[in-house]
Amino acid sequence: KESVFVSKNASSSMEVKYDIMPLELAKVVAKDLFHTALSMIALKVTNSDVQTLIDPNTGNSLLIDLTEAVLLTDNDSFNQQRIRSFLDELLSLLSSTIHT
């Protein structure tokens, strides 16, 4: 069975009770977070401060603290930059929490 290592330095919003997360669980976490992010972008919402709660048993995740969320407008020249920043933040969160 393959596994991924979970950082012991996880932020308080990502408390994980495992030192090693099964690979299948890590896949659920990544899929769930990106599904949420893409759904938000489809609704023209981005968030520059990604914080999550992750169920350590199921891998289901929830984005919390959307105080930095921004509603994208059609005439905003910064939309692409905001979307890229949102996805970069998400990738950074995943890479700092889950190590292969």
PDB file of C-alpha atoms in Angstrom:
ATOM      1  CA  LYS A   1       0.000   0.000   0.000  1.00  0.00           C
ATOM      2  CA  GLU A   2       1.236   3.474  -0.879  1.00  0.00           C
ATOM      3  CA  SER A   3       1.139   6.262   1.682  1.00  0.00           C
ATOM      4  CA  VAL A   4       1.940   9.931   1.881  1.00  0.00           C
ATOM      5  CA  PHE A   5       3.449  11.698   4.839  1.00  0.00           C
ATOM      6  CA  VAL A   6       1.489  14.373   6.617  1.00  0.00           C
ATOM      7  CA  SER A   7       3.409  17.322   7.962  1.00  0.00           C
ATOM      8  CA  LYS A   8       3.577  17.512  11.738  1.00  0.00           C
ATOM      9  CA  ASN A   9       3.618  21.294  11.291  1.00  0.00           C
ATOM     10  CA  ALA A  10       0.061  21.387   9.960  1.00  0.00           C
ATOM     11  CA  SER A  11      -1.748  24.588  10.822  1.00  0.00           C
ATOM     12  CA  SER A  12      -4.394  24.539  13.511  1.00  0.00           C
ATOM     13  CA  SER A  13      -7.098  24.515  10.850  1.00  0.00           C
ATOM     14  CA  MET A  14      -5.682  21.280   9.451  1.00  0.00           C
ATOM     15  CA  GLU A  15      -5.281  19.115  12.512  1.00  0.00           C
ATOM     16  CA  VAL A  16      -4.528  15.604  11.318  1.00  0.00           C
ATOM     17  CA  LYS A  17      -4.155  12.756  13.754  1.00  0.00           C
ATOM     18  CA  TYR A  18      -2.027  10.616  11.428  1.00  0.00           C
ATOM     19  CA  ASP A  19       1.695  10.833  10.776  1.00  0.00           C
ATOM     20  CA  ILE A  20       1.106   8.899   7.563  1.00  0.00           C
ATOM     21  CA  MET A  21      -2.010   9.460   5.456  1.00  0.00           C
ATOM     22  CA  PRO A  22      -2.970   6.595   3.127  1.00  0.00           C
ATOM     23  CA  LEU A  23      -2.554   7.579  -0.514  1.00  0.00           C
ATOM     24  CA  GLU A  24      -6.236   6.963  -1.229  1.00  0.00           C
ATOM     25  CA  LEU A  25      -7.168   9.409   1.540  1.00  0.00           C
ATOM     26  CA  ALA A  26      -4.732  12.014   0.182  1.00  0.00           C
ATOM     27  CA  LYS A  27      -6.388  11.671  -3.232  1.00  0.00           C
ATOM     28  CA  VAL A  28      -9.780  12.376  -1.646  1.00  0.00           C
ATOM     29  CA  VAL A  29      -8.406  15.497   0.041  1.00  0.00           C
ATOM     30  CA  ALA A  30      -6.928  16.856  -3.200  1.00  0.00           C
ATOM     31  CA  LYS A  31     -10.014  16.004  -5.264  1.00  0.00           C
ATOM     32  CA  ASP A  32     -12.384  17.520  -2.709  1.00  0.00           C
ATOM     33  CA  LEU A  33     -10.404  20.758  -2.357  1.00  0.00           C
ATOM     34  CA  PHE A  34     -10.053  21.264  -6.092  1.00  0.00           C
ATOM     35  CA  HIS A  35     -13.709  20.484  -6.707  1.00  0.00           C
ATOM     36  CA  THR A  36     -14.631  23.178  -4.183  1.00  0.00           C
ATOM     37  CA  ALA A  37     -12.146  25.663  -5.649  1.00  0.00           C
ATOM     38  CA  LEU A  38     -13.327  25.111  -9.231  1.00  0.00           C
ATOM     39  CA  SER A  39     -16.952  25.419  -8.124  1.00  0.00           C
ATOM     40  CA  MET A  40     -16.119  28.721  -6.445  1.00  0.00           C
ATOM     41  CA  ILE A  41     -14.339  30.003  -9.547  1.00  0.00           C
ATOM     42  CA  ALA A  42     -17.330  28.989 -11.689  1.00  0.00           C
ATOM     43  CA  LEU A  43     -19.427  31.183  -9.375  1.00  0.00           C
ATOM     44  CA  LYS A  44     -16.848  33.973  -9.832  1.00  0.00           C
ATOM     45  CA  VAL A  45     -15.500  33.776  -6.280  1.00  0.00           C
ATOM     46  CA  THR A  46     -11.853  33.485  -5.257  1.00  0.00           C
ATOM     47  CA  ASN A  47     -10.186  33.499  -1.865  1.00  0.00           C
ATOM     48  CA  SER A  48      -6.666  34.739  -1.178  1.00  0.00           C
ATOM     49  CA  ASP A  49      -6.309  33.108   2.250  1.00  0.00           C
ATOM     50  CA  VAL A  50      -7.141  29.404   1.934  1.00  0.00           C
ATOM     51  CA  GLN A  51      -7.841  27.648   5.221  1.00  0.00           C
ATOM     52  CA  THR A  52      -9.372  24.199   5.488  1.00  0.00           C
ATOM     53  CA  LEU A  53     -10.749  21.630   7.844  1.00  0.00           C
ATOM     54  CA  ILE A  54      -9.990  18.062   6.773  1.00  0.00           C
ATOM     55  CA  ASP A  55     -11.675  14.997   8.211  1.00  0.00           C
ATOM     56  CA  PRO A  56      -8.767  12.638   8.939  1.00  0.00           C
ATOM     57  CA  ASN A  57     -10.999   9.581   8.505  1.00  0.00           C
ATOM     58  CA  THR A  58     -12.671  10.391   5.188  1.00  0.00           C
ATOM     59  CA  GLY A  59     -10.490  13.080   3.612  1.00  0.00           C
ATOM     60  CA  ASN A  60     -13.530  15.294   3.116  1.00  0.00           C
ATOM     61  CA  SER A  61     -12.564  18.935   3.333  1.00  0.00           C
ATOM     62  CA  LEU A  62     -14.213  22.245   3.989  1.00  0.00           C
ATOM     63  CA  LEU A  63     -12.873  25.687   3.117  1.00  0.00           C
ATOM     64  CA  ILE A  64     -13.325  27.969   6.097  1.00  0.00           C
ATOM     65  CA  ASP A  65     -12.778  31.669   6.830  1.00  0.00           C
ATOM     66  CA  LEU A  66     -13.808  33.268   3.567  1.00  0.00           C
ATOM     67  CA  THR A  67     -13.191  36.795   4.876  1.00  0.00           C
ATOM     68  CA  GLU A  68     -10.613  37.293   2.092  1.00  0.00           C
ATOM     69  CA  ALA A  69     -13.003  36.066  -0.614  1.00  0.00           C
ATOM     70  CA  VAL A  70     -13.525  38.322  -3.631  1.00  0.00           C
ATOM     71  CA  LEU A  71     -16.388  38.337  -6.106  1.00  0.00           C
ATOM     72  CA  LEU A  72     -14.954  38.610  -9.615  1.00  0.00           C
ATOM     73  CA  THR A  73     -16.532  41.119 -11.964  1.00  0.00           C
ATOM     74  CA  ASP A  74     -16.628  41.087 -15.747  1.00  0.00           C
ATOM     75  CA  ASN A  75     -14.676  44.319 -16.135  1.00  0.00           C
ATOM     76  CA  ASP A  76     -11.907  43.555 -13.611  1.00  0.00           C
ATOM     77  CA  SER A  77      -8.469  43.284 -15.212  1.00  0.00           C
ATOM     78  CA  PHE A  78      -7.179  41.415 -12.130  1.00  0.00           C
ATOM     79  CA  ASN A  79      -9.508  38.391 -12.463  1.00  0.00           C
ATOM     80  CA  GLN A  80      -6.893  36.087 -13.990  1.00  0.00           C
ATOM     81  CA  GLN A  81      -4.352  37.106 -11.354  1.00  0.00           C
ATOM     82  CA  ARG A  82      -6.847  36.482  -8.530  1.00  0.00           C
ATOM     83  CA  ILE A  83      -7.762  33.043  -9.907  1.00  0.00           C
ATOM     84  CA  ARG A  84      -4.092  32.107 -10.291  1.00  0.00           C
ATOM     85  CA  SER A  85      -3.354  33.312  -6.761  1.00  0.00           C
ATOM     86  CA  PHE A  86      -6.281  31.290  -5.372  1.00  0.00           C
ATOM     87  CA  LEU A  87      -5.117  28.093  -7.076  1.00  0.00           C
ATOM     88  CA  ASP A  88      -1.490  28.734  -6.099  1.00  0.00           C
ATOM     89  CA  GLU A  89      -2.577  29.128  -2.476  1.00  0.00           C
ATOM     90  CA  LEU A  90      -4.449  25.832  -2.680  1.00  0.00           C
ATOM     91  CA  LEU A  91      -1.466  24.015  -4.226  1.00  0.00           C
ATOM     92  CA  SER A  92       0.829  25.470  -1.602  1.00  0.00           C
ATOM     93  CA  LEU A  93      -1.467  24.298   1.171  1.00  0.00           C
ATOM     94  CA  LEU A  94      -1.582  20.785  -0.264  1.00  0.00           C
ATOM     95  CA  SER A  95       2.163  20.553  -0.878  1.00  0.00           C
ATOM     96  CA  SER A  96       3.026  21.794   2.619  1.00  0.00           C
ATOM     97  CA  THR A  97       0.646  19.337   4.241  1.00  0.00           C
ATOM     98  CA  ILE A  98       1.002  16.210   2.116  1.00  0.00           C
ATOM     99  CA  HIS A  99       4.440  14.937   1.143  1.00  0.00           C
ATOM    100  CA  THR A 100       5.042  11.964  -1.150  1.00  0.00           C
TER     101      THR A 100
END
